[in-house]
Short mmCIF file of C-alpha atoms and ligand atoms in Angstrom, two decimals:
data_model
loop_
_atom_site.label_atom_id
_atom_site.label_comp_id
_atom_site.label_asym_id
_atom_site.label_seq_id
_atom_site.Cartn_x
_atom_site.Cartn_y
_atom_site.Cartn_z
CA MET A 283 3.98 -23.20 -16.78
CA THR A 284 2.77 -23.70 -20.36
CA THR A 285 0.56 -21.13 -22.08
CA LEU A 286 -2.35 -23.59 -21.85
CA GLU A 287 -1.89 -24.07 -18.09
CA LEU A 288 -1.72 -20.30 -17.59
CA LYS A 289 -4.92 -19.82 -19.61
CA LYS A 290 -6.64 -22.47 -17.47
CA GLN A 291 -5.51 -20.73 -14.29
CA GLU A 292 -6.74 -17.40 -15.62
CA ALA A 293 -10.13 -18.95 -16.45
CA VAL A 294 -10.44 -20.28 -12.88
CA LEU A 295 -9.58 -16.84 -11.51
CA ARG A 296 -12.03 -15.08 -13.84
CA ALA A 297 -14.81 -17.40 -12.67
CA ARG A 298 -13.98 -16.79 -9.01
CA LEU A 299 -13.77 -13.01 -9.47
CA ALA A 300 -16.80 -12.76 -11.77
CA SER A 301 -18.72 -10.19 -9.73
CA LEU A 302 -15.62 -8.00 -9.32
CA LEU A 303 -14.90 -8.15 -13.07
CA ASP A 304 -18.56 -7.42 -13.83
CA SER A 305 -18.22 -4.24 -11.77
CA GLY A 306 -15.56 -2.95 -14.19
CA ILE A 307 -12.33 -4.24 -12.66
CA ARG A 308 -9.79 -5.56 -15.20
CA LEU A 309 -7.62 -8.62 -14.54
CA GLU A 310 -4.29 -9.52 -16.14
CA VAL A 311 -2.46 -12.73 -15.35
CA VAL A 312 1.11 -13.39 -16.50
CA ASP A 313 3.55 -16.20 -15.97
CA THR A 314 6.58 -14.11 -15.13
CA ILE A 315 7.36 -10.40 -14.70
CA GLY A 316 10.01 -8.30 -12.97
CA SER A 317 7.59 -6.81 -10.46
CA THR A 318 3.80 -6.49 -10.64
CA ASN A 319 4.02 -3.09 -8.91
CA ALA A 320 6.71 -1.85 -11.33
CA GLU A 321 4.63 -3.04 -14.28
CA LEU A 322 1.51 -1.16 -13.18
CA LYS A 323 3.56 1.93 -12.32
CA ALA A 324 5.10 1.88 -15.81
CA ARG A 325 1.65 2.03 -17.38
CA ALA A 326 -0.16 3.82 -14.57
CA ALA A 327 -2.10 6.23 -16.80
CA SER A 328 -3.98 3.40 -18.52
CA SER A 329 -4.27 0.99 -15.57
CA HIS A 330 -7.14 2.41 -13.53
CA GLU A 331 -8.93 -0.44 -11.70
CA THR A 332 -6.55 -3.11 -12.99
CA LEU A 333 -5.56 -6.18 -11.00
CA PHE A 334 -2.24 -7.66 -12.13
CA LEU A 335 -1.19 -11.12 -10.98
CA ALA A 336 2.05 -12.95 -11.73
CA ARG A 337 3.00 -16.54 -11.04
CA GLU A 338 6.62 -15.44 -10.57
CA GLN A 339 8.48 -12.14 -10.08
CA THR A 340 12.14 -11.89 -11.02
CA ALA A 341 12.65 -8.52 -9.29
CA GLY A 342 9.93 -8.39 -6.63
CA VAL A 343 10.15 -5.30 -4.43
CA GLY A 344 9.50 -5.09 -0.70
CA ARG A 345 9.25 -2.04 1.54
CA ARG A 346 12.31 0.18 1.83
CA GLY A 347 13.56 -1.14 -1.52
CA SER A 348 14.29 -4.65 -0.28
CA LEU A 349 14.03 -7.69 -2.53
CA TRP A 350 10.79 -9.66 -2.26
CA GLN A 351 11.62 -13.26 -3.07
CA SER A 352 9.00 -14.39 -5.60
CA PRO A 353 9.63 -17.91 -6.92
CA PRO A 354 7.01 -19.71 -9.09
CA SER A 355 5.85 -21.85 -6.17
CA GLY A 356 2.19 -20.89 -5.82
CA ASN A 357 2.58 -17.75 -3.69
CA LEU A 358 0.62 -14.53 -4.24
CA TYR A 359 2.17 -11.63 -6.17
CA LEU A 360 -0.72 -9.26 -6.84
CA SER A 361 -0.95 -5.54 -7.59
CA TYR A 362 -3.92 -3.25 -8.05
CA CYS A 363 -3.87 0.21 -9.62
CA VAL A 364 -6.53 2.81 -8.91
CA HIS A 365 -6.60 6.50 -9.87
CA SER A 366 -7.36 8.94 -7.09
CA ARG A 367 -7.72 12.65 -6.45
CA ARG A 368 -7.45 12.32 -2.68
CA PRO A 369 -4.81 14.38 -0.86
CA LEU A 370 -1.49 12.57 -0.56
CA ASN A 371 -1.52 12.80 3.24
CA GLU A 372 -4.45 10.34 3.28
CA LEU A 373 -2.34 7.68 1.65
CA SER A 374 -0.57 6.40 4.76
CA LEU A 375 -3.97 5.58 6.22
CA TRP A 376 -4.90 3.94 2.93
CA SER A 377 -1.88 1.67 3.10
CA LEU A 378 -2.72 0.72 6.70
CA GLY A 379 -6.31 0.12 5.55
CA ILE A 380 -5.24 -2.33 2.85
CA THR A 381 -3.22 -4.26 5.41
CA VAL A 382 -6.16 -4.34 7.84
CA ALA A 383 -8.56 -5.35 5.05
CA ALA A 384 -6.25 -8.21 4.00
CA ALA A 385 -5.90 -9.44 7.61
CA ASP A 386 -9.66 -9.16 8.24
CA ALA A 387 -10.41 -11.08 5.02
CA LEU A 388 -7.91 -13.85 5.83
CA GLU A 389 -9.59 -14.32 9.20
CA ARG A 390 -13.16 -14.03 7.94
CA GLU A 391 -12.78 -16.27 4.86
CA LEU A 392 -9.99 -18.67 5.84
CA THR A 393 -10.16 -18.56 9.67
CA LEU A 394 -6.53 -17.51 9.93
CA ASP A 395 -5.67 -15.44 13.01
CA CYS A 396 -3.72 -12.75 11.22
CA LYS A 397 -1.85 -9.97 13.05
CA ILE A 398 -0.23 -6.82 11.66
CA LYS A 399 3.20 -5.52 12.50
CA TRP A 400 3.06 -1.78 11.95
CA PRO A 401 2.78 -0.56 9.34
CA ASN A 402 2.27 -3.19 6.62
CA ASP A 403 3.50 -6.64 7.63
CA LEU A 404 1.06 -9.55 7.91
CA TYR A 405 1.91 -12.11 10.59
CA LEU A 406 0.65 -15.57 11.58
CA ALA A 407 1.73 -17.13 14.88
CA GLY A 408 4.46 -14.52 15.33
CA MET A 409 5.98 -15.07 11.88
CA LYS A 410 5.80 -12.88 8.80
CA VAL A 411 3.52 -14.32 6.11
CA GLY A 412 3.19 -11.35 3.77
CA GLY A 413 3.26 -7.62 3.29
CA VAL A 414 1.78 -4.66 1.49
CA LEU A 415 3.66 -2.11 -0.61
CA LEU A 416 1.77 1.01 -1.69
CA GLU A 417 3.38 3.25 -4.31
CA THR A 418 2.15 6.27 -6.26
CA VAL A 419 2.69 7.79 -9.69
CA SER A 420 1.63 11.37 -10.47
CA LEU A 421 -0.72 11.66 -13.43
CA LYS A 422 -0.85 14.53 -15.95
CA ASP A 423 -4.32 15.61 -14.80
CA ASP A 424 -3.10 16.30 -11.22
CA GLY A 425 -4.47 12.99 -10.01
CA VAL A 426 -2.37 10.15 -8.72
CA ALA A 427 -2.21 6.47 -9.62
CA VAL A 428 -2.03 4.39 -6.46
CA VAL A 429 -0.39 1.00 -6.97
CA ILE A 430 -1.05 -1.45 -4.16
CA GLY A 431 1.07 -4.59 -4.09
CA VAL A 432 0.33 -7.56 -1.87
CA GLY A 433 2.72 -10.47 -1.44
CA LEU A 434 1.61 -13.51 0.55
CA ASN A 435 3.44 -16.76 1.14
CA ILE A 436 0.85 -19.46 0.47
CA ALA A 437 2.63 -22.73 -0.25
CA SER A 438 6.24 -21.88 0.61
CA HIS A 439 8.34 -19.24 2.31
CA PRO A 440 11.94 -18.02 2.17
CA ASP A 441 14.53 -19.57 4.47
CA PRO A 442 14.13 -17.78 7.85
CA GLN A 443 17.85 -18.16 8.59
CA LEU A 444 18.80 -16.39 5.38
CA LEU A 445 16.22 -13.65 6.00
CA ARG A 446 17.17 -13.51 9.70
CA ARG A 447 13.55 -13.22 10.74
CA PRO A 448 10.71 -15.63 11.54
CA VAL A 449 8.71 -16.33 8.40
CA THR A 450 5.90 -18.69 7.47
CA CYS A 451 3.26 -19.46 4.81
CA LEU A 452 -0.55 -19.67 4.96
CA SER A 453 -0.76 -23.42 4.26
CA LYS A 454 1.08 -24.24 7.47
CA HIS A 455 -1.72 -22.61 9.50
CA SER A 456 -4.78 -23.60 7.50
CA GLU A 457 -6.95 -26.58 8.42
CA SER A 458 -7.98 -27.09 4.80
CA PRO A 459 -5.80 -27.07 1.66
CA LEU A 460 -5.24 -23.65 0.10
CA ASP A 461 -4.25 -22.63 -3.39
CA LEU A 462 -3.48 -19.40 -5.19
CA SER A 463 -6.94 -18.94 -6.72
CA MET A 464 -8.60 -19.28 -3.29
CA VAL A 465 -6.33 -16.64 -1.82
CA VAL A 466 -6.80 -14.28 -4.80
CA ASP A 467 -10.55 -14.71 -4.29
CA VAL A 468 -10.12 -13.50 -0.69
CA ILE A 469 -7.58 -10.71 -1.19
CA ALA A 470 -8.63 -9.08 -4.48
CA PRO A 471 -12.20 -8.16 -3.37
CA ALA A 472 -10.84 -6.94 -0.03
CA ILE A 473 -8.43 -4.54 -1.80
CA VAL A 474 -11.01 -3.28 -4.29
CA GLU A 475 -13.67 -2.72 -1.62
CA LEU A 476 -11.23 -0.89 0.62
CA CYS A 477 -10.34 1.47 -2.25
CA ARG A 478 -14.02 2.28 -2.70
CA LEU A 479 -14.43 3.52 0.91
CA SER A 480 -14.61 7.21 1.74
CA HIS A 481 -11.83 8.62 3.91
CA ASP A 482 -14.11 8.63 6.97
CA GLU A 483 -15.13 5.00 6.42
CA LEU A 484 -11.49 4.05 5.94
CA GLN A 485 -10.46 5.81 9.13
CA ALA A 486 -13.26 4.12 11.08
CA LEU A 487 -12.25 0.68 9.76
CA VAL A 488 -8.58 1.13 10.58
CA MET A 489 -9.20 2.53 14.06
CA SER A 490 -11.72 -0.17 14.99
CA SER A 491 -9.80 -3.16 13.62
CA TRP A 492 -6.27 -2.12 14.50
CA PRO A 493 -6.15 -2.85 18.26
CA SER A 494 -7.07 -6.52 17.86
CA ARG A 495 -4.62 -6.94 14.93
CA ASP A 496 -1.70 -5.04 16.45
CA LEU A 497 1.24 -7.44 16.90
CA LEU A 498 3.33 -4.77 18.64
CA LEU A 499 0.78 -3.53 21.19
CA ASN A 500 2.44 -3.22 24.62
CA GLN A 501 5.56 -5.01 23.36
CA ARG A 502 9.16 -3.84 23.76
CA VAL A 503 10.30 -2.42 20.43
CA ALA A 504 13.39 -0.80 18.95
CA VAL A 505 12.77 2.04 16.51
CA SER A 506 15.61 2.56 14.06
CA ALA A 507 14.64 6.14 13.14
CA LEU A 508 14.48 7.45 16.72
CA GLY A 509 17.67 5.98 18.16
CA GLU A 510 16.17 6.10 21.67
CA GLY A 511 16.83 2.48 22.57
CA VAL A 512 13.96 0.23 23.46
CA GLY A 513 10.43 1.57 24.09
CA ILE A 514 6.95 0.13 24.54
CA ALA A 515 4.57 0.21 21.55
CA ARG A 516 1.24 1.82 22.51
CA GLY A 517 -0.81 1.46 19.33
CA LEU A 518 -1.79 3.59 16.37
CA SER A 519 -1.96 7.40 16.44
CA PRO A 520 -5.05 9.00 14.81
CA ASP A 521 -2.95 9.89 11.74
CA GLY A 522 -1.57 6.39 11.25
CA GLY A 523 1.76 6.61 13.08
CA LEU A 524 2.94 4.21 15.76
CA GLU A 525 2.95 5.52 19.31
CA VAL A 526 5.96 4.40 21.33
CA GLU A 527 6.59 5.18 24.98
CA PHE A 528 10.16 5.90 26.05
CA ALA A 529 10.70 6.39 29.79
CA GLY A 530 7.07 7.42 30.28
CA LYS A 531 7.02 9.85 27.31
CA ARG A 532 5.10 9.06 24.13
CA ARG A 533 6.58 9.71 20.69
CA THR A 534 4.95 9.00 17.33
CA VAL A 535 6.89 7.13 14.66
CA TYR A 536 5.96 7.67 11.01
CA ALA A 537 8.80 5.97 9.13
CA GLY A 538 11.65 3.53 9.49
CA GLU A 539 11.81 0.05 10.88
CA VAL A 540 10.36 -1.07 14.19
CA SER A 541 11.75 -4.37 15.40
CA LEU A 542 10.56 -6.80 18.02
CA GLY A 543 13.63 -8.37 19.57
CA HIS A 544 15.05 -9.74 16.34
CA VAL A 545 16.92 -8.06 13.50
CA ASP A 546 14.76 -7.17 10.50
CA THR A 547 16.61 -7.20 7.24
CA GLN A 548 13.79 -7.43 4.69
C1 BTN B 830 6.94 -5.94 2.33
O1 BTN B 830 8.13 -5.56 2.26
O2 BTN B 830 6.50 -6.54 3.31
C2 BTN B 830 5.99 -5.67 1.19
C3 BTN B 830 6.11 -6.75 0.15
C4 BTN B 830 5.24 -6.51 -1.06
C5 BTN B 830 5.48 -7.55 -2.13
C6 BTN B 830 4.48 -7.44 -3.24
S1 BTN B 830 4.44 -8.87 -4.28
C7 BTN B 830 3.39 -8.02 -5.38
C8 BTN B 830 3.91 -6.59 -5.48
N1 BTN B 830 4.97 -6.52 -6.47
C9 BTN B 830 6.14 -6.20 -5.93
O3 BTN B 830 7.22 -6.09 -6.54
N2 BTN B 830 6.01 -6.06 -4.60
C10 BTN B 830 4.64 -6.26 -4.18
#
């Protein structure tokens, strides 16, 4: 993309996000970067309330350190940094909240029936369409910079055979044409608004929205961290874990991969 084309795209985005930018949020748009999350982490101290969007990532990061394929094909690679003094144990709920807020916004604004695979994967029609990666950096004043990254396949998706998982993109499920600026206009306000909620409001949102978004609810799942074989997913625990029933006994999973009958590698 030429500098002129990038400037035009940025102008379109600034117009769409005008009320967000008027409220003090900063926006940076670049053509190419290693990772939008890594960039905001590197300058966390000075990036409070900054949205950072790239057309391409050369070293995009997914959960558990996996590579997030990020070609310059019109998909969303967006990060947001916000400084916080909340206790760190609230952050897992925050990351679930961002995922819920993104799914709710995709349904509300684009009529896409978006599900969530615990904890942070966005799914359409049983296929992964995006994900959320929340990272933190400690600040000198005892606060923390929370960097929230959202990747969404809009126009294209990686090869499902290479990923060894079902994968899709938003355009395949939308009745009207979609482009990056439309999706930024849906996702960026949803992230910012979620970060402005109190902990109680966040908890209420997650607990009320989760059951209807939960891809795993009452499904047979394998939990890598527990090594107990296959159990039945029973929804979210009050502290943001996944409840899984093994031979009639419930256990709560807080980390590791939960798979649904196929092998997850990314
Ligand atoms: C996942 O593994 O599902 C989470 C993927 C998160 C990818 C996004 S793209 C924008 C931001 N920058 C990164 O390097 N990763 C996140």
